[in-house]
Amino acid sequence: MAQRPIAVLDAHIANRIAAGEVIERPASAVKELMENALDAGARRIEVEIRGGGKEYIRVSDDGAGIPAAEVPLAFERHATSKIRTADDLFAVATLGFRGEALPSIAAVAEVEMRTRTADSLQGTRYVIVAGQPQEAGPVGAPVGTTVIVRRLFFNTPARYKFLRTDATEKRYVADVAARLALARPDVAVRLLADGRELLATPGDGRLMSAALAIYGPQAARELLPVALEAEGIAVEGLVARPTWHHGNRERLTVVLNGRAIQSPAVARAIEKGYDTLLPSRRFPVGVVHITMDPRAVDVNVHPAKAEVRFRDDSLVFRVVLRAVREGLLGANLVAGLAPGEAVPPPVPPAGGGRAPGFQVRESYGPPPRLRQHEPPNAGESPQAHAPLGSQEPAGGQGLSHAQDLGGTDPWATDAEGEDARRQLREMTVLGQLHRTYILGETPAGLWIVDQHVAHERVLYERLLRAAAGGQADVQQLLMPVTITLAPAQAGLAEQFQAELQQVGLILEPFGGRTYLLRGVPVPLAGAGAGELQQLVEEVLAACAAEGAWRPHEVCARLACRAAIKAGQPLEPRQMQQLLADLSQAENPFACPHGRPIVMTVSRSLLARRFGRH
Ligand code: ADP
Ligand code: MG
């Protein structure tokens, strides 16, 4: 065969080849898109996939958006707003920087972007298929960016063939989303797969909140705080008691300057921190944040930027090892409070050790986070503490289980779910605490249920089901409420009139930007006019998030408004009913935004605390 002449590759082909490096599977596309959202300063990121992400991926953020003129540029190779000179490469503070992701994804899929910046009245819609721009034009859109990726690898069959089953690809996506959520507890991350919520972190900045939403109930009782600052490196995080381990390193998340990374060196340091405490061939569970001078790290060594190179490996190793070791040791020094299985101290406290009563700092912000001089106790988390008192992270177990109970999710634990449901059903109500929590007893111990979030969860699921079946229970209002909307919202009200009706909000145009609210979902029957005006605005704002109807978000808002509030006295009968309803919920563990609903104090803990064993 005659050899062909050398030629520079056509740009489209070059992009397809590059795509192979950066975009291996749906999860890699999700990772790049979520990282772009984080770089754009998003506070909330919603990811939705269908068919394991092969069929459909949507990533929506409320970040800065892209100016109309720059949208086509964003899809060009090596176009980036993040670095300008080679020197910048040595102090990369953003997650992306090579300008490869969008062109790589667009080269092998159908991509649609909708984006708007705060100073622009209109958004931009841009469609690009197999690297060929198709459409560009103005569109009504909220501030932020939505990227939709359809039919990934449709034009690269070899790559498509290499993908695994939908369920497996979905697991990879869930893993990526979980790691990014753990890397950035200050950002609310939500993942929907085929219409089911797999994950929802509250974005309240507390690592424990994110961990609860991701690892499930055992996080509260099993994770120990780690916090150490030495030699210019800050290490903080949550690592599992040695009794909770995993068959590989998948459940360990390492975060460097806000970037979730794979680092065999750091993983080894953490494992070494456990020393002999873990059975052989078992691996630690947890999340460890490392903050250090970005100039001491090279992140530009891996196509997907997943691996990093430290200037001084042994320094990082030393500090991480010590942090983990002291964390484990600290827990054990709290005499008698560790649950049953006592952990033998692996080593004497290095360099004087730490006072037993430490608490982890759990307030996270965007990277880089070099906070050298903060007091170690700032922003301590109430969730790191048990209900019974002092230093007892193991005493209570928050049940927050924001995952798919179907069991396809890598982080899910469904046996616990069924058990909790049964206990909720069989619980005897003891009373109400602070007019906020329901106290109940089961043979297993004391249960504390937050009445507001419990009710919120129940209503949320009901509203969602009713809306999906097209039969919301509507309460007609005797006196319609007049609602005046801002121009952008009035447009949305028009656009979504039918959908609003489906959830039970009967909104009738009344000229201009004025509407008459004639009916509301039954649970909201008692709401006042002001509250209803606010509610309609909230619902529309939630949908504005990508100019599309968002039933989950809408029902979450309705449920929150309609739910029993904290401070409301409840009759025993009402409490019993609420618990029975909760036990029927698909997910009785977390409110739609990821807050925990239930906390338990086990009978055995009580016995131990009172010296009864
Ligand atoms: P990189 O992230 O390496 O810069 P990408 O191809 O991922 O490259 O993105 C190209 C550019 O598009 C980014 O530098 C940024 O300016 C813009 N961009 C991409 N996604 C978003 C987003 N979600 N919000 C705002 N800007 C974005
Ligand atoms: Mg990027």
XYZ file of C-alpha atoms and ligand atoms in Angstrom:
641
model
C 0.000 0.000 0.000
C 1.384 3.376 -0.990
C 2.127 5.663 1.882
C 0.046 8.808 2.046
C 1.688 12.222 2.216
C 2.019 13.839 5.587
C -0.691 16.395 6.275
C -1.861 18.373 9.192
C -4.966 16.705 10.501
C -8.242 18.249 9.708
C -9.379 20.094 12.830
C -12.451 17.902 13.237
C -10.428 14.728 13.175
C -7.882 16.159 15.572
C -10.713 16.996 17.955
C -12.124 13.510 17.767
C -8.754 12.059 18.635
C -8.311 14.494 21.504
C -11.792 13.641 22.689
C -10.565 10.124 23.264
C -8.072 11.424 25.763
C -10.354 13.708 27.708
C -13.767 12.117 27.177
C -13.729 8.381 27.647
C -17.264 7.871 28.799
C -20.338 9.791 29.988
C -18.798 10.243 33.416
C -15.839 12.107 31.954
C -18.170 14.498 30.156
C -20.088 15.035 33.383
C -16.847 15.696 35.231
C -15.658 18.295 32.733
C -19.031 20.037 32.627
C -19.338 20.104 36.406
C -15.815 21.470 36.683
C -16.683 24.215 34.238
C -19.694 25.042 36.384
C -17.509 25.225 39.493
C -14.993 27.408 37.672
C -17.859 29.711 36.748
C -18.619 30.211 40.438
C -21.797 28.128 40.569
C -23.572 27.719 43.922
C -25.862 25.011 42.611
C -25.218 22.392 39.991
C -27.830 20.020 38.715
C -26.884 17.013 36.646
C -29.413 14.907 34.875
C -28.645 11.807 32.857
C -30.624 9.254 30.935
C -29.484 5.848 29.803
C -26.322 5.999 31.861
C -25.490 9.300 30.169
C -25.088 7.701 26.756
C -28.410 9.036 25.636
C -28.626 12.331 27.484
C -26.594 14.442 29.880
C -27.618 17.824 31.190
C -25.508 19.956 33.498
C -27.082 23.207 34.677
C -25.380 25.783 36.819
C -26.097 29.202 38.245
C -22.602 30.453 37.550
C -21.368 33.479 35.642
C -22.523 32.388 32.177
C -20.745 33.154 28.900
C -21.136 36.408 26.947
C -22.956 35.827 23.639
C -19.959 36.781 21.517
C -17.747 34.245 23.264
C -19.966 31.204 23.052
C -18.630 29.894 19.707
C -15.104 30.474 20.982
C -15.720 28.291 23.994
C -16.093 25.371 21.601
C -12.806 26.021 19.894
C -9.741 24.071 20.754
C -7.405 25.633 23.291
C -9.849 28.437 23.835
C -9.981 29.145 27.535
C -10.748 32.116 29.686
C -8.700 30.677 32.500
C -5.031 30.992 31.648
C -3.241 33.338 29.336
C 0.454 32.586 29.640
C 2.616 29.571 30.244
C 3.495 30.950 33.660
C -0.131 30.720 34.698
C 0.177 26.982 34.334
C 2.251 26.856 37.461
C -0.391 28.331 39.688
C -3.589 27.008 38.248
C -6.440 27.885 40.550
C -9.285 26.808 38.294
C -10.263 23.241 37.525
C -10.120 23.600 33.753
C -7.388 25.406 31.912
C -6.607 23.701 28.648
C -9.687 24.668 26.718
C -10.203 21.108 25.531
C -13.345 19.848 27.161
C -16.098 21.586 25.242
C -14.575 21.045 21.775
C -13.816 17.433 22.674
C -17.361 16.735 23.790
C -18.850 18.631 20.863
C -16.713 16.607 18.448
C -18.398 13.362 19.441
C -21.967 14.289 20.330
C -24.877 16.623 19.791
C -24.360 19.523 22.161
C -26.720 22.313 23.057
C -25.690 25.189 25.299
C -27.904 27.831 26.847
C -26.145 30.520 28.758
C -26.623 34.026 30.049
C -24.458 36.472 31.971
C -25.927 38.741 34.635
C -25.386 41.912 32.606
C -27.149 40.622 29.543
C -30.906 40.724 29.077
C -30.932 37.739 26.795
C -29.325 34.381 26.847
C -27.645 32.554 24.002
C -28.527 29.192 22.596
C -25.874 27.378 20.620
C -26.102 23.979 18.993
C -23.107 22.095 17.704
C -23.125 18.553 16.300
C -19.997 16.529 15.606
C -17.975 19.702 15.842
C -20.141 21.561 13.296
C -22.006 24.599 14.606
C -25.683 24.286 13.683
C -27.610 27.069 15.315
C -26.891 30.150 17.360
C -29.297 32.741 18.588
C -30.867 34.561 21.496
C -33.030 32.703 23.971
C -34.722 33.471 27.265
C -32.503 31.947 29.907
C -31.617 32.425 33.545
C -28.152 33.588 34.537
C -25.835 30.622 34.330
C -25.181 27.850 31.893
C -26.886 24.667 30.829
C -25.112 22.197 28.604
C -27.017 19.287 27.128
C -25.114 16.432 25.529
C -27.083 13.973 23.461
C -25.947 10.741 21.807
C -22.404 10.728 23.059
C -20.008 8.965 20.647
C -22.689 8.650 17.967
C -20.039 9.301 15.318
C -17.271 7.240 16.903
C -18.746 3.738 17.025
C -15.498 2.206 18.224
C -15.656 4.334 21.307
C -19.340 3.773 21.825
C -18.814 0.036 21.713
C -16.286 0.354 24.472
C -18.888 1.695 26.904
C -20.340 -0.575 29.554
C -23.988 -1.130 30.449
C -26.223 1.811 31.305
C -26.210 0.790 34.957
C -22.427 0.740 35.073
C -22.049 4.053 33.280
C -24.595 5.491 35.692
C -22.439 4.322 38.579
C -19.430 6.067 37.112
C -21.424 9.269 36.797
C -22.661 8.962 40.377
C -19.091 8.463 41.509
C -17.900 11.599 39.727
C -20.770 13.661 41.106
C -20.190 12.335 44.613
C -16.490 13.172 44.514
C -17.076 16.678 43.238
C -19.775 17.205 45.858
C -17.338 16.080 48.555
C -14.673 18.347 47.091
C -17.000 21.342 47.267
C -19.439 21.094 50.170
C -20.196 24.780 49.631
C -21.928 23.963 46.362
C -25.286 22.182 46.218
C -24.960 19.233 43.870
C -27.908 17.242 42.648
C -27.893 14.227 40.398
C -30.910 12.740 38.677
C -30.721 9.555 36.671
C -33.724 8.514 34.610
C -35.870 10.768 36.739
C -34.671 9.457 40.083
C -32.655 11.487 42.509
C -29.379 9.723 43.234
C -27.742 12.415 45.239
C -28.445 15.854 46.651
C -26.058 17.742 48.851
C -27.273 20.875 50.602
C -24.262 23.041 49.731
C -24.136 24.481 53.233
C -20.345 24.377 53.332
C -20.168 21.583 55.886
C -18.251 18.544 54.864
C -20.359 16.390 57.166
C -23.544 17.459 55.399
C -22.129 16.412 52.055
C -20.798 13.176 53.538
C -24.213 12.328 54.991
C -25.891 12.921 51.665
C -23.374 10.721 49.915
C -22.289 7.940 52.232
C -25.640 7.607 53.897
C -26.529 7.128 57.527
C -23.375 5.518 58.711
C -21.407 8.688 57.982
C -22.554 10.355 61.176
C -21.481 7.572 63.462
C -18.516 6.231 61.550
C -16.632 9.250 60.260
C -14.014 10.888 62.424
C -12.757 14.400 61.913
C -9.220 14.985 60.759
C -7.613 18.394 61.022
C -3.977 19.306 61.018
C -1.929 22.152 59.742
C 1.816 21.666 59.483
C 4.697 22.633 57.253
C 2.524 24.829 55.061
C -0.014 22.117 54.384
C -3.516 22.038 55.803
C -5.249 18.682 55.992
C -8.849 18.362 57.009
C -11.566 15.893 56.414
C -13.499 12.929 57.661
C -12.138 9.414 57.770
C -13.986 6.273 58.731
C -13.412 4.326 61.882
C -11.250 1.301 61.146
C -14.367 -0.863 61.407
C -15.705 0.585 58.170
C -13.576 -0.168 55.151
C -13.878 -0.954 51.492
C -12.510 -3.481 49.024
C -10.746 -0.834 46.940
C -9.877 2.856 47.003
C -13.146 3.954 45.426
C -14.639 5.337 48.590
C -11.738 7.510 49.444
C -11.913 10.983 48.028
C -8.791 13.095 48.004
C -9.210 16.779 47.338
C -6.318 19.070 46.623
C -6.976 22.799 46.650
C -10.617 22.136 45.861
C -9.904 19.649 43.064
C -10.848 15.997 43.483
C -7.743 14.075 42.476
C -6.392 10.567 42.209
C -3.169 10.414 44.091
C -1.705 7.043 44.900
C 0.830 8.857 47.094
C -1.834 10.518 49.222
C -3.934 7.345 49.314
C -0.919 5.435 50.587
C -0.291 8.070 53.238
C -3.864 7.739 54.440
C -3.633 3.963 54.461
C -0.401 4.219 56.376
C -2.222 6.464 58.838
C -4.436 3.499 59.668
C -1.321 1.407 59.982
C -2.359 -2.042 61.149
C -5.923 -1.089 61.987
C -7.420 -2.235 58.696
C -7.646 -5.860 57.675
C -5.273 -6.672 54.853
C -6.466 -5.768 51.359
C -9.116 -3.468 52.780
C -9.047 0.286 52.169
C -10.092 3.391 54.092
C -13.323 5.255 53.487
C -13.505 9.007 53.763
C -12.673 12.368 52.311
C -9.485 14.290 52.874
C -8.954 17.872 51.812
C -5.420 19.077 51.357
C -4.729 22.756 50.981
C -1.292 23.934 50.003
C 0.554 26.415 47.856
C -0.599 25.659 44.297
C 2.903 26.380 43.047
C 4.095 23.271 44.845
C 1.852 21.067 42.717
C 1.756 20.296 39.019
C -1.753 19.495 37.883
C -0.879 19.466 34.204
C 0.334 15.885 34.008
C -2.800 13.966 33.140
C -5.214 14.398 30.206
C -8.226 14.447 32.483
C -6.252 16.418 35.097
C -7.121 13.690 37.580
C -3.583 13.116 38.759
C -1.152 15.598 40.173
C 2.530 15.728 40.891
C 3.790 17.198 44.143
C 7.088 19.024 44.261
C 7.795 17.252 47.533
C 5.984 13.929 47.762
C 7.496 12.977 51.075
C 6.373 16.196 52.760
C 2.762 15.652 51.708
C 2.997 12.014 52.710
C 4.298 12.929 56.163
C 1.674 15.555 56.931
C -1.281 13.513 55.646
C -0.137 10.433 57.516
C 0.168 12.385 60.716
C -3.213 14.045 60.280
C -4.985 10.730 59.801
C -3.150 9.043 62.615
C -3.972 11.821 65.049
C -7.582 11.814 63.923
C -7.929 8.122 64.703
C -6.009 8.482 67.889
C -7.982 11.516 69.012
C -11.185 9.545 68.723
C -9.789 6.809 70.837
C -8.544 9.138 73.531
C -12.114 10.061 74.344
C -12.337 7.266 76.833
C -15.377 5.074 76.752
C -17.143 7.054 74.099
C -15.997 5.113 71.102
C -18.659 2.516 70.322
C -18.026 -1.048 71.499
C -15.183 -1.915 69.233
C -12.244 -0.200 70.883
C -9.464 0.834 68.585
C -5.981 0.132 69.845
C -3.843 3.233 69.531
C -1.474 2.618 66.636
C 1.305 4.919 67.768
C 1.961 7.349 70.584
C 0.833 10.843 69.647
C 3.332 12.291 67.219
C 4.768 15.628 68.285
C 2.685 15.952 71.399
C -0.600 14.888 69.820
C -3.771 16.802 70.124
C -6.232 17.504 72.858
C -8.999 14.929 72.801
C -11.754 17.467 72.469
C -10.888 18.708 68.998
C -13.452 19.543 66.434
C -12.994 19.727 62.752
C -13.381 22.993 60.952
C -16.113 22.360 58.513
C -16.662 25.559 56.721
C -15.507 25.276 53.145
C -15.144 27.879 50.483
C -13.969 27.849 46.929
C -10.340 27.014 46.217
C -7.612 27.898 46.733
C -8.143 27.828 50.441
C -4.910 28.605 52.170
C -6.130 29.732 55.546
C -3.032 29.594 57.600
C -4.082 31.489 60.662
C -7.607 30.497 61.401
C -8.452 29.067 64.783
C -9.039 25.331 64.441
C -12.523 25.462 65.926
C -14.135 28.036 63.676
C -17.439 27.008 62.176
C -17.841 23.748 63.990
C -20.678 21.659 62.841
C -23.593 20.745 65.051
C -23.948 17.587 63.017
C -20.567 16.380 64.136
C -22.021 16.014 67.599
C -24.309 13.526 69.131
C -27.533 14.569 70.796
C -26.463 13.402 74.226
C -23.562 15.688 74.708
C -19.899 16.397 74.468
C -17.440 14.761 72.118
C -19.383 11.945 70.771
C -19.441 11.757 67.043
C -20.327 8.098 67.321
C -23.225 8.476 69.697
C -26.010 9.394 67.352
C -26.538 8.361 63.827
C -27.952 10.860 61.445
C -29.999 9.061 58.871
C -29.617 11.000 55.751
C -29.823 8.905 52.737
C -30.235 10.927 49.652
C -29.631 8.086 47.317
C -31.416 5.804 45.054
C -32.736 3.091 47.271
C -32.921 0.827 44.267
C -29.384 -0.194 45.017
C -27.744 0.585 41.688
C -25.888 3.478 43.224
C -22.375 2.659 44.352
C -22.789 4.507 47.613
C -26.177 3.174 48.600
C -27.002 0.836 51.447
C -30.578 -0.355 51.117
C -30.774 -2.913 53.902
C -30.529 -0.066 56.342
C -33.328 1.702 54.511
C -35.823 -1.106 54.894
C -34.948 -1.525 58.523
C -35.386 2.169 59.238
C -38.746 2.179 57.513
C -39.957 -0.719 59.633
C -38.807 0.991 62.794
C -40.586 4.197 61.827
C -43.788 2.218 61.436
C -43.433 0.476 64.763
C -42.302 3.453 66.773
C -44.047 4.589 69.945
C -44.223 8.358 70.136
C -42.887 9.700 73.426
C -43.533 13.348 72.789
C -42.315 16.497 71.136
C -39.048 18.241 71.914
C -38.787 22.024 71.558
C -41.899 21.844 69.393
C -39.503 20.867 66.627
C -38.559 17.222 67.012
C -40.640 14.137 67.493
C -39.185 11.717 70.013
C -39.994 8.079 69.544
C -38.950 4.761 70.941
C -38.297 1.460 69.245
C -36.639 -1.658 70.632
C -33.447 -0.397 68.981
C -33.335 2.927 70.798
C -34.427 6.552 70.793
C -35.419 8.247 67.541
C -35.429 11.953 66.945
C -37.311 13.135 63.884
C -37.297 16.692 62.591
C -40.990 17.403 62.084
C -40.566 19.990 59.360
C -38.231 18.043 57.090
C -40.154 14.826 57.683
C -43.381 16.440 56.555
C -41.595 18.166 53.716
C -40.364 14.823 52.399
C -43.832 13.265 52.633
C -45.488 16.168 50.826
C -42.754 16.375 48.232
C -43.200 12.792 47.166
C -46.983 13.096 47.129
C -46.969 16.278 45.079
C -44.506 14.781 42.653
C -46.565 11.633 42.211
C -49.786 13.545 41.786
C -48.227 15.893 39.254
C -46.757 12.999 37.305
C -50.160 11.324 37.202
C -51.761 14.619 36.188
C -54.086 14.670 39.178
C -52.992 17.142 41.781
C -55.603 17.762 44.470
C -56.575 21.368 44.025
C -58.193 23.641 46.579
C -60.134 26.336 44.735
C -59.660 29.679 46.463
C -62.850 31.502 47.428
C -61.034 34.770 46.941
C -58.540 34.503 44.066
C -55.180 36.034 44.921
C -53.856 38.704 42.560
C -50.255 38.133 41.691
C -48.042 40.583 39.841
C -44.882 39.233 38.329
C -41.659 40.695 37.025
C -41.486 40.684 33.214
C -39.181 37.667 32.922
C -41.340 35.708 35.324
C -44.561 36.666 33.601
C -43.158 35.067 30.452
C -42.451 31.899 32.384
C -45.907 31.873 33.937
C -47.377 31.946 30.446
C -44.996 29.302 29.159
C -45.630 26.914 32.044
C -49.312 27.528 32.666
C -50.209 23.901 31.941
C -47.412 22.501 34.065
C -48.321 24.807 36.949
C -51.847 23.510 36.724
C -50.534 19.966 36.881
C -48.997 20.583 40.289
C -52.154 22.335 41.420
C -51.327 26.010 40.897
C -54.204 27.441 38.858
C -52.879 30.704 37.518
C -54.972 32.740 35.107
C -53.659 35.676 33.031
C -55.400 38.871 34.128
C -53.829 41.380 31.770
C -50.248 42.579 31.597
C -48.071 41.031 34.228
C -50.959 40.387 36.566
C -52.336 36.947 37.229
C -55.149 35.520 39.303
C -54.309 32.535 41.438
C -57.560 30.610 41.590
C -56.451 27.332 43.060
C -53.581 25.855 45.047
C -52.455 22.319 45.923
C -54.505 21.102 48.879
C -51.618 21.104 51.366
C -51.280 24.852 50.750
C -54.931 25.648 51.333
C -54.215 27.650 54.459
C -51.481 29.881 53.043
C -51.890 33.675 53.038
C -51.853 35.888 49.960
C -48.335 37.195 50.560
C -47.020 33.714 51.026
C -48.677 32.527 47.839
C -47.250 35.412 45.817
C -43.809 34.501 47.122
C -44.374 30.868 46.390
C -45.341 31.471 42.768
C -42.244 33.618 42.327
C -40.066 30.936 43.865
C -41.517 28.232 41.688
C -40.957 30.272 38.543
C -37.454 31.184 39.635
C -36.719 27.497 40.119
C -37.842 26.783 36.575
C -35.957 29.707 35.189
C -32.856 27.654 35.928
C -32.796 26.412 32.393
C -35.943 27.690 30.860
C -37.493 24.297 31.395
C -40.103 22.950 33.761
C -38.471 21.322 36.774
C -41.044 19.246 38.601
C -38.644 18.066 41.313
C -37.580 21.540 42.212
C -41.111 22.920 42.003
C -42.541 20.203 44.234
C -39.686 20.711 46.685
C -40.608 24.403 47.011
C -44.299 23.647 47.403
C -43.550 21.009 50.007
C -41.269 23.293 51.969
C -43.927 26.029 52.101
C -46.724 23.640 53.008
C -44.897 21.556 55.582
C -45.426 21.787 59.324
C -42.995 24.352 60.662
C -40.572 24.027 63.509
C -42.194 25.514 66.600
C -45.614 24.145 65.816
C -47.134 22.071 68.622
C -48.357 18.647 67.499
C -50.859 16.227 69.009
C -49.623 12.661 69.601
C -52.054 11.509 66.939
C -50.547 13.917 64.384
C -47.040 12.800 65.215
C -47.966 9.154 64.842
C -49.551 9.899 61.480
C -46.511 11.786 60.280
C -44.211 8.909 61.196
C -46.505 6.436 59.465
C -46.489 8.618 56.352
C -42.751 8.970 56.517
C -42.295 5.226 56.712
C -44.072 4.985 53.348
C -41.802 7.500 51.701
C -39.528 6.351 48.965
C -36.681 8.105 50.716
C -37.410 8.659 54.414
C -33.918 9.875 55.182
C -33.382 13.272 53.666
C -35.454 16.261 52.681
C -35.539 17.154 48.982
C -32.492 19.325 49.491
C -30.526 16.752 51.423
C -31.078 17.730 55.063
C -31.275 14.730 57.360
C -34.681 13.827 58.761
C -33.935 11.287 61.439
C -31.315 10.786 64.105
C -31.105 7.821 66.435
C -29.499 7.105 69.778
C -29.050 3.399 70.037
C -30.107 1.374 73.020
C -26.625 -0.033 73.356
C -25.146 3.440 73.496
C -27.531 4.362 76.291
C -26.558 1.214 78.176
C -22.892 2.001 77.774
C -23.265 5.600 78.792
C -25.098 4.639 81.956
C -22.703 1.817 82.757
C -25.290 -0.893 82.297
C -23.493 -3.445 80.203
P -11.374 25.082 30.068
O -12.332 24.753 31.158
O -10.155 24.248 30.099
O -11.097 26.544 29.952
P -13.490 24.188 28.334
O -13.465 23.698 26.925
O -13.996 23.275 29.368
O -12.033 24.668 28.669
O -14.305 25.533 28.354
C -13.911 26.606 27.516
C -14.327 27.939 28.078
O -15.741 28.055 28.040
C -13.944 28.144 29.535
O -12.646 28.660 29.686
C -15.009 29.138 29.998
O -14.620 30.447 29.679
C -16.217 28.782 29.150
N -17.169 27.919 29.878
C -17.358 26.594 29.728
N -18.334 26.115 30.525
C -18.788 27.176 31.235
C -19.798 27.350 32.248
N -20.546 26.322 32.709
N -19.988 28.594 32.737
C -19.260 29.648 32.281
N -18.295 29.538 31.332
C -18.046 28.329 30.812
Mg -13.252 22.929 31.380
